[in-house]
mmCIF file of C-alpha atoms in Angstrom:
data_model
loop_
_atom_site.group_PDB
_atom_site.id
_atom_site.type_symbol
_atom_site.label_atom_id
_atom_site.label_comp_id
_atom_site.label_asym_id
_atom_site.label_seq_id
_atom_site.Cartn_x
_atom_site.Cartn_y
_atom_site.Cartn_z
ATOM 1 C CA MET G 11 63.774 75.804 94.509
ATOM 2 C CA SER G 12 61.454 76.534 97.449
ATOM 3 C CA LEU G 13 57.897 75.236 97.512
ATOM 4 C CA SER G 14 54.928 77.350 98.560
ATOM 5 C CA PRO G 15 53.343 76.442 101.923
ATOM 6 C CA ASP G 16 50.273 74.973 100.197
ATOM 7 C CA ALA G 17 52.302 72.908 97.700
ATOM 8 C CA PRO G 18 51.723 69.140 97.759
ATOM 9 C CA SER G 19 54.078 67.396 100.181
ATOM 10 C CA LEU G 20 56.218 64.310 99.648
ATOM 11 C CA ARG G 21 56.418 61.455 102.151
ATOM 12 C CA LEU G 22 57.088 57.724 102.273
ATOM 13 C CA ALA G 23 54.093 55.510 101.585
ATOM 14 C CA CYS G 24 52.718 53.284 104.346
ATOM 15 C CA ALA G 25 50.716 50.061 104.227
ATOM 16 C CA GLU G 26 47.466 51.939 104.901
ATOM 17 C CA ASP G 27 47.919 53.854 101.626
ATOM 18 C CA ALA G 28 47.611 50.709 99.477
ATOM 19 C CA PRO G 29 43.845 50.884 98.699
ATOM 20 C CA VAL G 30 44.079 54.550 97.696
ATOM 21 C CA LEU G 31 47.190 53.873 95.638
ATOM 22 C CA GLY G 32 45.352 51.103 93.796
ATOM 23 C CA GLU G 33 42.603 53.533 92.806
ATOM 24 C CA LEU G 34 45.127 56.195 91.772
ATOM 25 C CA ILE G 35 47.068 53.734 89.632
ATOM 26 C CA GLU G 36 43.981 52.501 87.815
ATOM 27 C CA LEU G 37 42.776 56.059 87.140
ATOM 28 C CA SER G 38 46.216 57.173 85.980
ATOM 29 C CA VAL G 39 46.689 54.195 83.654
ATOM 30 C CA ASN G 40 43.235 54.414 82.092
ATOM 31 C CA THR G 41 43.530 58.173 81.505
ATOM 32 C CA LEU G 42 47.170 59.064 80.887
ATOM 33 C CA GLN G 43 48.093 55.838 79.072
ATOM 34 C CA ALA G 44 45.035 55.786 76.803
ATOM 35 C CA ALA G 45 46.794 57.459 73.882
ATOM 36 C CA GLN G 46 49.580 54.865 73.813
ATOM 37 C CA TYR G 47 47.849 51.623 74.789
ATOM 38 C CA THR G 48 44.494 50.087 73.918
ATOM 39 C CA GLU G 49 41.884 49.403 76.566
ATOM 40 C CA ALA G 50 42.614 45.688 76.277
ATOM 41 C CA GLN G 51 46.329 46.296 76.886
ATOM 42 C CA ARG G 52 45.645 48.561 79.857
ATOM 43 C CA GLN G 53 43.229 46.166 81.513
ATOM 44 C CA ALA G 54 45.537 43.193 81.009
ATOM 45 C CA ALA G 55 48.476 45.147 82.444
ATOM 46 C CA LEU G 56 46.648 46.369 85.562
ATOM 47 C CA GLY G 57 47.899 44.153 88.353
ATOM 48 C CA PRO G 58 50.751 42.246 86.706
ATOM 49 C CA VAL G 59 52.548 45.360 85.380
ATOM 50 C CA PHE G 60 50.677 48.354 86.808
ATOM 51 C CA GLY G 61 49.813 47.796 90.446
ATOM 52 C CA VAL G 62 50.583 48.500 94.074
ATOM 53 C CA ASP G 63 53.868 46.872 95.035
ATOM 54 C CA ARG G 64 53.732 46.284 98.783
ATOM 55 C CA GLN G 65 57.375 45.218 98.780
ATOM 56 C CA LEU G 66 58.426 48.758 97.880
ATOM 57 C CA ILE G 67 56.245 50.114 100.675
ATOM 58 C CA ASP G 68 57.668 47.599 103.166
ATOM 59 C CA ASP G 69 61.215 48.476 102.068
ATOM 60 C CA GLY G 70 60.596 52.182 102.685
ATOM 61 C CA THR G 71 61.464 53.090 99.097
ATOM 62 C CA TYR G 72 58.048 54.196 97.798
ATOM 63 C CA PHE G 73 57.016 57.840 97.911
ATOM 64 C CA VAL G 74 53.663 59.558 97.649
ATOM 65 C CA ILE G 75 52.828 63.186 97.049
ATOM 66 C CA GLU G 76 49.710 64.459 98.779
ATOM 67 C CA THR G 77 47.812 67.722 98.907
ATOM 68 C CA ALA G 78 47.137 69.813 101.997
ATOM 69 C CA ASP G 79 43.852 67.890 102.238
ATOM 70 C CA ALA G 80 45.816 64.606 102.434
ATOM 71 C CA GLU G 81 44.738 63.510 98.945
ATOM 72 C CA ILE G 82 47.409 61.354 97.321
ATOM 73 C CA VAL G 83 47.953 62.694 93.799
ATOM 74 C CA ALA G 84 51.172 60.953 92.722
ATOM 75 C CA CYS G 85 53.368 58.024 93.678
ATOM 76 C CA GLY G 86 56.664 56.548 92.615
ATOM 77 C CA GLY G 87 59.610 54.715 94.046
ATOM 78 C CA TRP G 88 62.893 52.943 93.662
ATOM 79 C CA SER G 89 64.109 49.516 94.658
ATOM 80 C CA ARG G 90 67.252 47.773 95.802
ATOM 81 C CA ARG G 91 65.699 44.533 94.534
ATOM 82 C CA ARG G 92 66.081 42.883 91.152
ATOM 83 C CA ALA G 93 62.489 43.138 89.873
ATOM 84 C CA LEU G 94 62.052 45.824 87.216
ATOM 85 C CA PHE G 95 58.278 46.238 87.429
ATOM 86 C CA GLY G 96 55.080 44.638 88.645
ATOM 87 C CA GLY G 97 52.503 44.805 91.410
ATOM 88 C CA SER G 98 52.292 42.520 94.403
ATOM 89 C CA THR G 99 49.715 40.340 92.660
ATOM 90 C CA ASP G 100 52.205 38.978 90.163
ATOM 91 C CA ARG G 101 55.882 38.171 90.053
ATOM 92 C CA SER G 102 56.412 36.993 86.500
ATOM 93 C CA ALA G 103 59.732 35.907 85.082
ATOM 94 C CA ALA G 104 59.704 39.045 82.964
ATOM 95 C CA ALA G 105 59.596 41.257 86.026
ATOM 96 C CA GLY G 106 62.469 39.481 87.752
ATOM 97 C CA ASP G 107 62.958 38.252 91.290
ATOM 98 C CA GLU G 108 63.085 40.056 94.608
ATOM 99 C CA SER G 109 66.702 39.289 95.540
ATOM 100 C CA LEU G 110 68.832 42.240 96.611
ATOM 101 C CA LEU G 111 71.075 44.122 94.210
ATOM 102 C CA ASP G 112 74.740 44.898 94.861
ATOM 103 C CA PRO G 113 75.128 48.713 94.862
ATOM 104 C CA ALA G 114 78.815 48.403 93.994
ATOM 105 C CA ARG G 115 78.174 46.794 90.633
ATOM 106 C CA GLU G 116 74.436 46.890 89.864
ATOM 107 C CA ALA G 117 71.860 49.585 89.191
ATOM 108 C CA ALA G 118 68.987 50.526 91.445
ATOM 109 C CA ARG G 119 65.502 50.222 89.958
ATOM 110 C CA VAL G 120 63.216 53.224 89.480
ATOM 111 C CA ARG G 121 59.659 51.942 89.522
ATOM 112 C CA ALA G 122 55.917 52.431 89.622
ATOM 113 C CA PHE G 123 55.387 56.123 88.863
ATOM 114 C CA PHE G 124 51.753 57.235 88.577
ATOM 115 C CA VAL G 125 50.175 60.689 88.666
ATOM 116 C CA HIS G 126 46.542 61.690 89.062
ATOM 117 C CA PRO G 127 45.345 62.996 85.673
ATOM 118 C CA GLN G 128 44.299 66.326 87.183
ATOM 119 C CA TRP G 129 47.835 66.799 88.491
ATOM 120 C CA ALA G 130 49.693 65.743 85.356
ATOM 121 C CA ARG G 131 52.455 67.983 83.963
ATOM 122 C CA ARG G 132 52.927 69.952 87.163
ATOM 123 C CA GLY G 133 56.392 68.636 87.977
ATOM 124 C CA LEU G 134 55.288 65.899 90.373
ATOM 125 C CA GLY G 135 56.950 63.132 88.371
ATOM 126 C CA ARG G 136 60.209 65.051 88.320
ATOM 127 C CA ARG G 137 59.989 65.653 92.051
ATOM 128 C CA LEU G 138 59.460 61.952 92.726
ATOM 129 C CA LEU G 139 62.309 61.043 90.414
ATOM 130 C CA GLU G 140 64.741 63.349 92.180
ATOM 131 C CA ALA G 141 63.734 61.929 95.572
ATOM 132 C CA CYS G 142 64.260 58.366 94.340
ATOM 133 C CA GLU G 143 67.632 59.139 92.807
ATOM 134 C CA ALA G 144 68.864 60.885 95.954
ATOM 135 C CA ALA G 145 67.736 57.976 98.145
ATOM 136 C CA ALA G 146 69.347 55.377 95.874
ATOM 137 C CA LEU G 147 72.591 57.323 95.734
ATOM 138 C CA ALA G 148 72.607 57.561 99.533
ATOM 139 C CA GLN G 149 72.446 53.750 99.625
ATOM 140 C CA GLY G 150 75.543 53.502 97.452
ATOM 141 C CA PHE G 151 74.006 53.020 94.004
ATOM 142 C CA GLN G 152 75.766 54.821 91.157
ATOM 143 C CA ARG G 153 73.262 54.021 88.417
ATOM 144 C CA ALA G 154 69.516 53.553 88.014
ATOM 145 C CA ASP G 155 67.623 51.397 85.523
ATOM 146 C CA LEU G 156 63.927 51.550 84.721
ATOM 147 C CA VAL G 157 61.315 50.208 82.360
ATOM 148 C CA ALA G 158 59.283 53.143 81.052
ATOM 149 C CA THR G 159 55.878 53.124 79.457
ATOM 150 C CA LEU G 160 55.562 54.987 76.177
ATOM 151 C CA ALA G 161 53.765 57.772 78.051
ATOM 152 C CA GLY G 162 56.464 57.937 80.711
ATOM 153 C CA GLU G 163 59.446 57.924 78.372
ATOM 154 C CA PRO G 164 59.511 61.745 77.869
ATOM 155 C CA LEU G 165 59.707 62.339 81.639
ATOM 156 C CA TYR G 166 62.710 60.068 82.038
ATOM 157 C CA ALA G 167 64.403 61.323 78.876
ATOM 158 C CA ALA G 168 64.092 64.882 80.184
ATOM 159 C CA GLY G 169 65.673 63.659 83.412
ATOM 160 C CA GLY G 170 68.753 62.359 81.613
ATOM 161 C CA TYR G 171 67.832 58.703 81.127
ATOM 162 C CA GLU G 172 69.021 57.058 77.935
ATOM 163 C CA VAL G 173 67.264 54.329 75.982
ATOM 164 C CA VAL G 174 68.869 50.897 76.288
ATOM 165 C CA GLU G 175 66.313 48.873 74.360
ATOM 166 C CA ARG G 176 62.696 48.762 73.302
ATOM 167 C CA SER G 177 60.772 45.598 74.007
ATOM 168 C CA GLU G 178 57.301 44.226 74.671
ATOM 169 C CA ILE G 179 56.001 42.645 77.871
ATOM 170 C CA PRO G 180 53.776 39.596 77.230
ATOM 171 C CA LEU G 181 50.324 40.071 78.763
ATOM 172 C CA GLY G 182 48.611 36.885 77.617
ATOM 173 C CA ASN G 183 45.830 36.435 75.069
ATOM 174 C CA ASP G 184 48.232 37.513 72.312
ATOM 175 C CA LEU G 185 48.574 40.956 73.911
ATOM 176 C CA THR G 186 51.860 42.719 74.623
ATOM 177 C CA LEU G 187 52.809 46.033 76.195
ATOM 178 C CA PRO G 188 55.534 48.035 74.389
ATOM 179 C CA VAL G 189 57.998 49.491 76.907
ATOM 180 C CA VAL G 190 61.403 51.166 76.962
ATOM 181 C CA LYS G 191 64.327 50.134 79.165
ATOM 182 C CA MET G 192 66.352 53.207 80.173
ATOM 183 C CA THR G 193 69.367 53.941 82.363
ATOM 184 C CA ARG G 194 71.183 56.856 83.992
ATOM 185 C CA GLY G 195 74.333 57.420 86.000
ATOM 186 C CA LEU G 196 73.231 58.864 89.333
ATOM 187 C CA ALA G 197 76.388 60.436 90.716
ATOM 188 C CA HIS G 198 77.037 62.498 87.578
ATOM 189 C CA SER G 199 73.418 63.502 87.063
ATOM 190 C CA LEU G 200 72.885 64.645 90.646
ATOM 191 C CA LEU G 201 76.089 66.680 90.592
ATOM 192 C CA VAL G 202 74.892 68.403 87.443
ATOM 193 C CA THR G 203 71.474 69.101 89.006
ATOM 194 C CA ASP G 204 73.116 70.498 92.128
ATOM 195 C CA SER G 205 75.479 72.786 90.218
ATOM 196 C CA ASN G 206 72.663 74.081 88.023
ATOM 197 C CA SER G 207 70.623 75.031 91.087
ATOM 198 C CA ARG G 208 73.247 77.417 92.425
#
């Protein structure tokens, strides 16, 4: 599939993007997650669960999509580290640690996908997902795991991810955030995508 010359472009995020990404994440969460989570849940999750993860940026595994005017309208990444979610402001036990995964026997992590509300449902999430999967596969990973929000679950299901379990992340003050752990075999899925594109 070829993109038009004025289509938003994909690139790796850099440290200077962090303030803009923080604003995008907050806007995305408070708009696109509003139907699934209460305001109290969203506000409690901003930072600990939904936030800019500078480790992903430093690792060169976080992508942004920007318009011709250099406006960042979507972001998402993958990780070779153990943590399943979380911004740089918090590294809770639920999120996991930052030790490196073994590609030969462990799954890469797909993480931190957010889209500007005005750009929702235009294929940006899918584009980010394909970029993450290709990069993880190139690093030797054969599988990817993720923790999806209720709003994000349809995107990942459409991309071939299967539900492993449903759980709730503790947020404090008797609040929890329902999420869905999902997984997908990368080698098989990318071969299928490639053959379907011919």
